[in-house]
mmCIF file of C-alpha atoms in Angstrom:
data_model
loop_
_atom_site.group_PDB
_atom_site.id
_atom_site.type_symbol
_atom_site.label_atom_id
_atom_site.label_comp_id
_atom_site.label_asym_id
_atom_site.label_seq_id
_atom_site.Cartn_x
_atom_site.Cartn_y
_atom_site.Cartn_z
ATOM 1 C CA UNK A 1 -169.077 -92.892 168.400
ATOM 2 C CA UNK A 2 -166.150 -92.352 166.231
ATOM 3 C CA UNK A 3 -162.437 -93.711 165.600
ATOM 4 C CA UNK A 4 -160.660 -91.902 163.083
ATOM 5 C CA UNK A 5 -157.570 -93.352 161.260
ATOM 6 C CA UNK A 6 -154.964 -90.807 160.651
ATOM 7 C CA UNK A 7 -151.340 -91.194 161.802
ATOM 8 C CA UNK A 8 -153.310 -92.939 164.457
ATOM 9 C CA UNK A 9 -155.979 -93.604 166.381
ATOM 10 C CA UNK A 10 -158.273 -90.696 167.414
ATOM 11 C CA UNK A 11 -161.358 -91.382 169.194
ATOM 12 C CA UNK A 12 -164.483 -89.168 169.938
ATOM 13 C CA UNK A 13 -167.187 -90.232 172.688
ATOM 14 C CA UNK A 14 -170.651 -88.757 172.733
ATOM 15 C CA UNK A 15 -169.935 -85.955 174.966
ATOM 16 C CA UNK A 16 -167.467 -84.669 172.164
ATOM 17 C CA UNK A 17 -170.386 -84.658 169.694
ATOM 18 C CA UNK A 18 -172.750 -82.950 172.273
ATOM 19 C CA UNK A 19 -170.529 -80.198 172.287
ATOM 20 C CA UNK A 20 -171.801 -79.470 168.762
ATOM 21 C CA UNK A 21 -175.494 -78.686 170.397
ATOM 22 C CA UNK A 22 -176.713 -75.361 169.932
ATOM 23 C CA UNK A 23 -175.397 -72.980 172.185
ATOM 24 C CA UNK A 24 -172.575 -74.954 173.583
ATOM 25 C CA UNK A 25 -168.504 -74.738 173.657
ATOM 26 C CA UNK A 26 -167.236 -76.784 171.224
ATOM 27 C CA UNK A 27 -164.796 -79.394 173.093
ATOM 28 C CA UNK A 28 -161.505 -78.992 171.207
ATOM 29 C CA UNK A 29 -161.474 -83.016 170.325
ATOM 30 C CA UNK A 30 -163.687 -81.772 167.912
ATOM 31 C CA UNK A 31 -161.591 -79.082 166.545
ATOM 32 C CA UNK A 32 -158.810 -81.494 166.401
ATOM 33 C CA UNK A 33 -160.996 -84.056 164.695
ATOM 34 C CA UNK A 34 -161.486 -81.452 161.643
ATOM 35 C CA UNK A 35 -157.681 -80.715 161.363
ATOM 36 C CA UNK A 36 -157.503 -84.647 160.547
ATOM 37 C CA UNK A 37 -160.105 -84.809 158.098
ATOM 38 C CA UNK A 38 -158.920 -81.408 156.598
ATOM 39 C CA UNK A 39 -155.561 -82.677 156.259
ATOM 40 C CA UNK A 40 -156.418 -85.750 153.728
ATOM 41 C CA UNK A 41 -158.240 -83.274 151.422
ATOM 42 C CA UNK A 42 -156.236 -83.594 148.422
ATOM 43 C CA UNK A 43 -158.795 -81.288 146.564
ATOM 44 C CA UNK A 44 -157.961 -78.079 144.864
ATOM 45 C CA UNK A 45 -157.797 -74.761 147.388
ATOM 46 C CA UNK A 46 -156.647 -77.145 150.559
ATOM 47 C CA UNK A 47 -152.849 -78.296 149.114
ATOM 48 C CA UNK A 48 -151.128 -75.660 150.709
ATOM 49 C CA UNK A 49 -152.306 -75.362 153.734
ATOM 50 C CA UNK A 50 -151.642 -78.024 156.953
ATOM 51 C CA UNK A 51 -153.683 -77.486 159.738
ATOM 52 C CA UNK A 52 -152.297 -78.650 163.372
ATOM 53 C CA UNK A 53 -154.275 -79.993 166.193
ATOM 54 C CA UNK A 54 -154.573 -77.346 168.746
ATOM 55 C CA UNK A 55 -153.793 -80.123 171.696
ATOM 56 C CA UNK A 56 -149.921 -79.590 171.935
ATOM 57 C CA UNK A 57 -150.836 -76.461 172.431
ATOM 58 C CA UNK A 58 -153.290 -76.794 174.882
ATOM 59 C CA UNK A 59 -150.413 -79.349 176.606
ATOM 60 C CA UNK A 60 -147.944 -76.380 176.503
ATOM 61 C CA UNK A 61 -150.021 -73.930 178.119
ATOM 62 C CA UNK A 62 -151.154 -75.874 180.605
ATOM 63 C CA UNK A 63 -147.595 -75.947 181.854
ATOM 64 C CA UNK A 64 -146.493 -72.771 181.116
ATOM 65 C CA UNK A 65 -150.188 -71.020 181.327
ATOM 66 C CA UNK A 66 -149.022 -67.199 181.368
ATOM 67 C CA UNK A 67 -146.720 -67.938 178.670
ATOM 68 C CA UNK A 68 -143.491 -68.452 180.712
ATOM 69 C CA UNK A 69 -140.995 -70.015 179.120
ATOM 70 C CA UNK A 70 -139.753 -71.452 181.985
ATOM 71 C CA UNK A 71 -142.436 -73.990 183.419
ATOM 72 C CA UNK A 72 -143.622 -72.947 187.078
ATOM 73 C CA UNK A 73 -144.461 -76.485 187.171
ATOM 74 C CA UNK A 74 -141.637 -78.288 185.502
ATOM 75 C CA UNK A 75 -138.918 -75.963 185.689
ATOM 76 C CA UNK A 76 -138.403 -76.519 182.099
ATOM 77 C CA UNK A 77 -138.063 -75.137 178.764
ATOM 78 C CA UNK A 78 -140.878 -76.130 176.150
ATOM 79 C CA UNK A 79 -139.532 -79.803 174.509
ATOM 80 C CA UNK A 80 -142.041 -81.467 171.734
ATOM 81 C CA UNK A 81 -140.590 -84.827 172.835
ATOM 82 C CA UNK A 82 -142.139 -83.832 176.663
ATOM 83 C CA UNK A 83 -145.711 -84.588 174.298
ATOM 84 C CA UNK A 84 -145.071 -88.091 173.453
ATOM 85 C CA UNK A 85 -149.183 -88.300 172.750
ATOM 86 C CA UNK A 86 -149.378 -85.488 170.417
ATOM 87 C CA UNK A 87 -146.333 -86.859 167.998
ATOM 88 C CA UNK A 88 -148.234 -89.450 166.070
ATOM 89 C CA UNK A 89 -150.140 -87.039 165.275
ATOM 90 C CA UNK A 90 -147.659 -84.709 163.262
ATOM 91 C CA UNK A 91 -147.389 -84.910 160.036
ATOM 92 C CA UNK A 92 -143.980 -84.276 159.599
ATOM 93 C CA UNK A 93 -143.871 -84.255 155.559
ATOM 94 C CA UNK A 94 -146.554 -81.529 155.681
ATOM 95 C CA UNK A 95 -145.492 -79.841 158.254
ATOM 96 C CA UNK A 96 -142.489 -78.642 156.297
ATOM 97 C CA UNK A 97 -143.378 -78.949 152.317
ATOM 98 C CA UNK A 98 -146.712 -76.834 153.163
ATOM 99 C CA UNK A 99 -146.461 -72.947 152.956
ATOM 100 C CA UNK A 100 -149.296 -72.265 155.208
ATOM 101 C CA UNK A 101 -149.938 -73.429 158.555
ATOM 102 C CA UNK A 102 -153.320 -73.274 159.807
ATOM 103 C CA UNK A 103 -152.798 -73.389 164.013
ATOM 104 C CA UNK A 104 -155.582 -72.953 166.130
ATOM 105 C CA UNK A 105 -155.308 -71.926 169.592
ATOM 106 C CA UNK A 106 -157.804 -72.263 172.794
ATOM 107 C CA UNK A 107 -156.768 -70.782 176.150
ATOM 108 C CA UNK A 108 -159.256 -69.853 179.063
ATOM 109 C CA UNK A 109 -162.049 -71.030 176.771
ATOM 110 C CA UNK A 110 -161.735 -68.548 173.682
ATOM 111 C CA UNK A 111 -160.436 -69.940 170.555
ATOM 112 C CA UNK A 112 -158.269 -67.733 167.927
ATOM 113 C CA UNK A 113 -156.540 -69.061 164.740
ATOM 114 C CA UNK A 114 -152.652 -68.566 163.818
ATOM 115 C CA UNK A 115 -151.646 -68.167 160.058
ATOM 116 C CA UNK A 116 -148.122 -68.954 159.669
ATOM 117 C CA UNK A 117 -146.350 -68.385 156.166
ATOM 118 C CA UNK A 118 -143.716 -70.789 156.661
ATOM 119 C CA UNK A 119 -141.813 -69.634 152.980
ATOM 120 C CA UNK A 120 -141.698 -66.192 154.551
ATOM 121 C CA UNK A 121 -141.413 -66.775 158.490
ATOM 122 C CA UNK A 122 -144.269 -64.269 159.100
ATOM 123 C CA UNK A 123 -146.874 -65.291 161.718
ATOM 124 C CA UNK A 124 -150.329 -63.624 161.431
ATOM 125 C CA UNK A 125 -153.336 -64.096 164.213
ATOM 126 C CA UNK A 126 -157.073 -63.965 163.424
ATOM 127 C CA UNK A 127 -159.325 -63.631 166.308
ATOM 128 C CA UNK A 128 -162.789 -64.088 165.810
ATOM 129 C CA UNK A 129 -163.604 -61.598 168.633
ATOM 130 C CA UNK A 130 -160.452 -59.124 169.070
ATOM 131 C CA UNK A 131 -158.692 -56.763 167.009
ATOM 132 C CA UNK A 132 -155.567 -56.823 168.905
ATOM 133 C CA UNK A 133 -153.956 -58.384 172.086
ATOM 134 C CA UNK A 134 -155.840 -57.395 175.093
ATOM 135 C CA UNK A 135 -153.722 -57.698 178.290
ATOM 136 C CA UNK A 136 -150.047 -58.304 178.534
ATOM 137 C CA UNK A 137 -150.509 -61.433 179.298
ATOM 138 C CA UNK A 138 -152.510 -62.194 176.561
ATOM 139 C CA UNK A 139 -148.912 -60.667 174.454
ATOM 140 C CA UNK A 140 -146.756 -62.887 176.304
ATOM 141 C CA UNK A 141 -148.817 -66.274 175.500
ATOM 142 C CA UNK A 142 -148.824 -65.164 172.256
ATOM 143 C CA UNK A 143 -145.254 -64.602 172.012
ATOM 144 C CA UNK A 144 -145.007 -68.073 174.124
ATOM 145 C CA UNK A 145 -147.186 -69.525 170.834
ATOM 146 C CA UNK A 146 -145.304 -68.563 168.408
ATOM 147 C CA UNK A 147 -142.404 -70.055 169.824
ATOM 148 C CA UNK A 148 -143.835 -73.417 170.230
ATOM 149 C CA UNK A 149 -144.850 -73.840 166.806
ATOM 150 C CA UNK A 150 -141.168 -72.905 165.888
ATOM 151 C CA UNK A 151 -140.192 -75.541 167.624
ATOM 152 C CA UNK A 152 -142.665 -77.755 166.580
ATOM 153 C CA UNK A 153 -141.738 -76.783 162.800
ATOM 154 C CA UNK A 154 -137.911 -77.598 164.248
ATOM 155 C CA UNK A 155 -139.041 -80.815 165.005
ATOM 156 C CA UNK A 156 -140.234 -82.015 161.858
ATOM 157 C CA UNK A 157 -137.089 -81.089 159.992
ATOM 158 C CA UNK A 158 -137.881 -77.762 159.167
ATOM 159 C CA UNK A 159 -136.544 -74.056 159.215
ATOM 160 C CA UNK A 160 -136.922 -72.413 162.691
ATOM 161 C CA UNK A 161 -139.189 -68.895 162.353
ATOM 162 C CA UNK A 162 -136.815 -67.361 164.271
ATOM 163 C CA UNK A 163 -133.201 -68.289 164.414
ATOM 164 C CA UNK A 164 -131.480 -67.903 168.133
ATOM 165 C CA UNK A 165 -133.139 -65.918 170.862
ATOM 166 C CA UNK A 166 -135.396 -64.094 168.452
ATOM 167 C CA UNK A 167 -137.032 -67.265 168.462
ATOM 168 C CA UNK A 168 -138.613 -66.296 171.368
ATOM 169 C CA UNK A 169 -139.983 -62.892 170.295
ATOM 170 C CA UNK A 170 -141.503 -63.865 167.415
ATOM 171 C CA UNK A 171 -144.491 -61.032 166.390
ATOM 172 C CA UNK A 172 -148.233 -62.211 165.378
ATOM 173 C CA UNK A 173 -149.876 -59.309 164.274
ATOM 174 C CA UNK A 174 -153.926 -59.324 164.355
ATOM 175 C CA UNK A 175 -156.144 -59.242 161.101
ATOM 176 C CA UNK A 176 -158.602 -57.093 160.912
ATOM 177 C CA UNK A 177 -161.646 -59.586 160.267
ATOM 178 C CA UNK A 178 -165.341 -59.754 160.652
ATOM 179 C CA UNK A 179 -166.598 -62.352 163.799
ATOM 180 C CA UNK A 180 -168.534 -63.656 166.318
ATOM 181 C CA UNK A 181 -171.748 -62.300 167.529
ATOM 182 C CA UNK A 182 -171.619 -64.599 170.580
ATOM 183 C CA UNK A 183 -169.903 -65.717 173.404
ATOM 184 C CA UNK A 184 -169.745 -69.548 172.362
ATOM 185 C CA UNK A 185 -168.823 -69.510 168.390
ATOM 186 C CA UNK A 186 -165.373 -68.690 168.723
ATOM 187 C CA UNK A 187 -164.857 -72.356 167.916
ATOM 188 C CA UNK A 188 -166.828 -72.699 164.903
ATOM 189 C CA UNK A 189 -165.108 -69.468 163.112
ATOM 190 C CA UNK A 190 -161.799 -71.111 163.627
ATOM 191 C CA UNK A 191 -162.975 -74.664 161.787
ATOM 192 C CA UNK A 192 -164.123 -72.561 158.746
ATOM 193 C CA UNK A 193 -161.585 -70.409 158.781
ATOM 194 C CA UNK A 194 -159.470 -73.294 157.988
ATOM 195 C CA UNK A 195 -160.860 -74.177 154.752
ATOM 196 C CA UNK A 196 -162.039 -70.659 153.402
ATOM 197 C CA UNK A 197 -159.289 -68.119 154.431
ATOM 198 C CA UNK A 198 -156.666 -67.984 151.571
ATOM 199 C CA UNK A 199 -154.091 -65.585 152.974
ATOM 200 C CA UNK A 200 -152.886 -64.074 149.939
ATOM 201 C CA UNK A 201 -155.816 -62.447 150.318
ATOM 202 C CA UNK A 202 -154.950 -60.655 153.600
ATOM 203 C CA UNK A 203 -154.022 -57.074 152.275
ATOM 204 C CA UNK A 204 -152.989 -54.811 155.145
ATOM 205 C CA UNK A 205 -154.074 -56.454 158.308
ATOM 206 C CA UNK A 206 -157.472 -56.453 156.700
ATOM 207 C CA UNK A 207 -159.252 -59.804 155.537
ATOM 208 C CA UNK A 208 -162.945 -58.597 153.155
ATOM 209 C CA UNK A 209 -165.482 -61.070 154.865
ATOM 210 C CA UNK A 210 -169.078 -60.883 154.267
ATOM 211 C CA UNK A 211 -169.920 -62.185 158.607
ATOM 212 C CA UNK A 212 -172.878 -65.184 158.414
ATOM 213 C CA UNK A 213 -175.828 -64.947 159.991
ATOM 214 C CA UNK A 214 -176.649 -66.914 163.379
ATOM 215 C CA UNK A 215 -178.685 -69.061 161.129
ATOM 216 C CA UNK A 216 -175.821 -70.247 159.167
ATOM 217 C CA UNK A 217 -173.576 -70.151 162.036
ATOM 218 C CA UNK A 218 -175.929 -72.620 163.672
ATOM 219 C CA UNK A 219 -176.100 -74.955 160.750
ATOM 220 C CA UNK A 220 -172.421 -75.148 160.836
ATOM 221 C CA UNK A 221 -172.615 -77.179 163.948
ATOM 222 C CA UNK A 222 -174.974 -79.686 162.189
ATOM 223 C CA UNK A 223 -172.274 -79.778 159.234
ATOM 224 C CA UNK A 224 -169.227 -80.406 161.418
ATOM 225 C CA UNK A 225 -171.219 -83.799 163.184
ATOM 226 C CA UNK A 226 -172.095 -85.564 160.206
ATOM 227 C CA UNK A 227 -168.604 -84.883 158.170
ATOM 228 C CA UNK A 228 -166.866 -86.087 161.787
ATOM 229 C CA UNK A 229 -169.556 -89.370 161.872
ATOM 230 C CA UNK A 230 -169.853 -89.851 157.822
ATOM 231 C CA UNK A 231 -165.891 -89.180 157.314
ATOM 232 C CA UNK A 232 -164.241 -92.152 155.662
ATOM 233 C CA UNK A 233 -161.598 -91.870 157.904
ATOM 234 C CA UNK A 234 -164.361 -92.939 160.843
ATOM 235 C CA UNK A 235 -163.891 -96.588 161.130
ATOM 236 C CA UNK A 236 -166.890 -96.981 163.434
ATOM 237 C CA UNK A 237 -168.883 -94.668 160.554
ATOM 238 C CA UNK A 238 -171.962 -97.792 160.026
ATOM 239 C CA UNK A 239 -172.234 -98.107 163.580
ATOM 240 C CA UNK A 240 -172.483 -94.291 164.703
ATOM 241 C CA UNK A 241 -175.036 -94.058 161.984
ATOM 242 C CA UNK A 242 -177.286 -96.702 163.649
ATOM 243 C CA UNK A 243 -177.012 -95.589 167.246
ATOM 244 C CA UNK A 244 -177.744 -92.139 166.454
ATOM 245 C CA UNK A 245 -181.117 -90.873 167.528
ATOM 246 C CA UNK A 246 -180.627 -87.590 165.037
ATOM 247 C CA UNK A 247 -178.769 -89.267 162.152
ATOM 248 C CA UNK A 248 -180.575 -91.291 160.548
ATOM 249 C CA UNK A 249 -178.940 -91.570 156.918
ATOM 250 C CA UNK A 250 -177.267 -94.626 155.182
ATOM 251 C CA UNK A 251 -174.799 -92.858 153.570
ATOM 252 C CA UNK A 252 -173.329 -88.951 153.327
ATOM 253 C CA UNK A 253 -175.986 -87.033 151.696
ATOM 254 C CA UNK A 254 -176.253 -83.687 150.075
ATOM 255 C CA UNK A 255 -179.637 -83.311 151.989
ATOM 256 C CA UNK A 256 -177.889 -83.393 155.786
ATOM 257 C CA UNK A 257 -175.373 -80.494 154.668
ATOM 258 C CA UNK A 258 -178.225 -78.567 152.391
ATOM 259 C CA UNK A 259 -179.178 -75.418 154.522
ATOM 260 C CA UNK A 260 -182.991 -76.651 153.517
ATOM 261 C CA UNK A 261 -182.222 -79.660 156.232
ATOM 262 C CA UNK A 262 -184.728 -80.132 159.234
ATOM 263 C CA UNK A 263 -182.406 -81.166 161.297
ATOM 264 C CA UNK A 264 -180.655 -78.188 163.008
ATOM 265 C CA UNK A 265 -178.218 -78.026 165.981
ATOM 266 C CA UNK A 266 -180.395 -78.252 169.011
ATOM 267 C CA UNK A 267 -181.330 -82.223 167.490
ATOM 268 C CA UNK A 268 -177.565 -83.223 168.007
ATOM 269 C CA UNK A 269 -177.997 -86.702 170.159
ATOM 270 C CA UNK A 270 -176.955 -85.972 173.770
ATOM 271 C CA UNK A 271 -177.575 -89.324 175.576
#
C-alpha cells in the first residue's frame, strides 16, 4: 500500500492502515511513518523540531523491558549499533543541529511523547493520559528512555544529556496537559502533538490546551491515511489510490482533510 523514500525504504501493508479504523490501536509503523513525513517539512513552525521513530525504542525495551540496563536477555548494555535496522533511519544532521527532539514512546500498548531540549539537556514527558509516573517501574523505563536517546544523540555526533554515570539518571518530568478520553487514542495525541506543541510554550509543567472533541479526534485518523497514501514521499502513491475501496481521489485534496468530509474513520479499507 505504501513505500516511503526517506533515508530508506519504509513500507506499510494494509493491516498498518487498518489500524487507523475507528476505535482501533494505532500500529506504531504508522506513527513511525508520520515522523518521516514530518521530518521533510521544511515549512515555517516544524524547523526546529526532529521527530524520531519510536522503533529503536520499542527494540530497546523489548530487551531490557523493565528498564534494566543490563539486558536479562543479552547480558548487555544498550548499543545503537545492536539496531542495525533502525540506523538508516537516523538522521544524523538533524539529530544534532535541531533543538527539539520530538520522541515518542509505546510500551505495553500506551503511547507517551518525550520533549527533549537538546541546547539545554532538559528532558520533558507528555502523557496523554497521566500526570506523573505511575509505578516504579514505570520510573525506571523512563529513566532507561532517557538514556537511550542520549546515546542515540551520542551516536550521531552529538553532546551526551548527561555526561558519565548521570547519564543514566537522567529526570523527565511530566507536563501537565489536557488528553485522552479513551483507552485507544493515546496514539493519535502523540502524532499531533508533534506538529502543534511548541515547547517554549510549556510554562511550569503546565501546557494551555483547549482538548478536541471525539469528533475531531476521529477525523484525525482519516487525516493521518490519506497524508501517509497521498505523501510525495509514497512511491506506490497512484497505485494505493486505485486499490483503495475508501479513497477514491486523483490527487491530495482539501476536501479529504476538510472536517465537512463524508468519509470518516470507520470507512478506512480493511481487506
Amino acid at each position: 500500500m505504501c513505500t516511503l523514500i526517506g533515508q530508506g525504504e519504509y513500507i506499510l501493508i494494509r493491516m498498518h492502515l487498518a489500524s487507523l479504523q475507528a476505535k482501533s490501536d494505532i500500529e506504531s509503523q504508522i506513527v513511525s511513518a508520520i515522523c518521516l513525513i514530518l521530518n521533510q517539512k521544511m515549512k515555517r513552525g516544524f524547523r526546529n523540531k526532529y521527530t524520531v521513530s519510536p522503533h529503536i525504542v520499542s527494540m530497546a525495551l523489548s530487551d531490557h523491558p523493565k528498564g534494566e540496563f543490563i539486558s536479562p536477555k543479552t547480558k548487555k548494555e544498550f548499543r545503537v549499533e545492536a539496531y542495525p535496522s533502525f540506523i538508516p533511519f537516523i538522521d544524523r544532521k538533524k539529530l544534532t543541529s535541531h533543538p527539539y527532539i520530538f520522541a515518542p514512546v509505546c510500551h505495553s500498548g500506551h503511547w507517551w511523547l518525550w520533549l527533549i531540549n537538546r541546547t539545554k539537556r532538559k528532558c520533558q514527558i507528555l502523557d496523554p493520559l497521566h500526570k506523573k509516573a505511575q509505578s516504579d517501574e514505570r520510573k525506571d523505563i523512563n529513566k532507561f528512555t532517557g538514556y537511550v536517546f542520549s546515546r542515540l544523540i551520542t551516536y550521531a555526533g552529538g553532546e551526551p544529556l548527561e555526561k558519565g554515570d548521570n547519564e543514566k539518571k537522567i529526570k523527565a518530568s511530566y507536563v501537565k496537559i489536557s488528553g485522552q478520553k479513551t483507552s485507544y487514542d493515546c496514539a493519535i495525541y502523540v502524532m499531533k502533538w508533534f506538529e502543534l506543541i511548541e515547547p517554549e510554550n510549556i510554562k511550569k509543567g503546565k501546557y494551555e490546551w483547549d482538548n478536541w472533541p471525539q469528533e475531531e479526534v476521529d477525523h484525525y485518523r482519516v487525516e493521518y491515511a490519506s497524508r501517509i497514501l497521498f505523501s510525495e514521499m509514497n512511491k506506490q502513491r497512484d497505485r494505493a489510490i486505485r486499490e483503495s475501496s475508501a479513497i477514491r481521489l486523483s490527487k491530495p485534496s482539501s476536501v479529504l482533510l476538510s472536517p465537512f468530509c463524508q468519509i470518516n474513520s470507520a470507512d478506512i479499507e480493511t481487506g
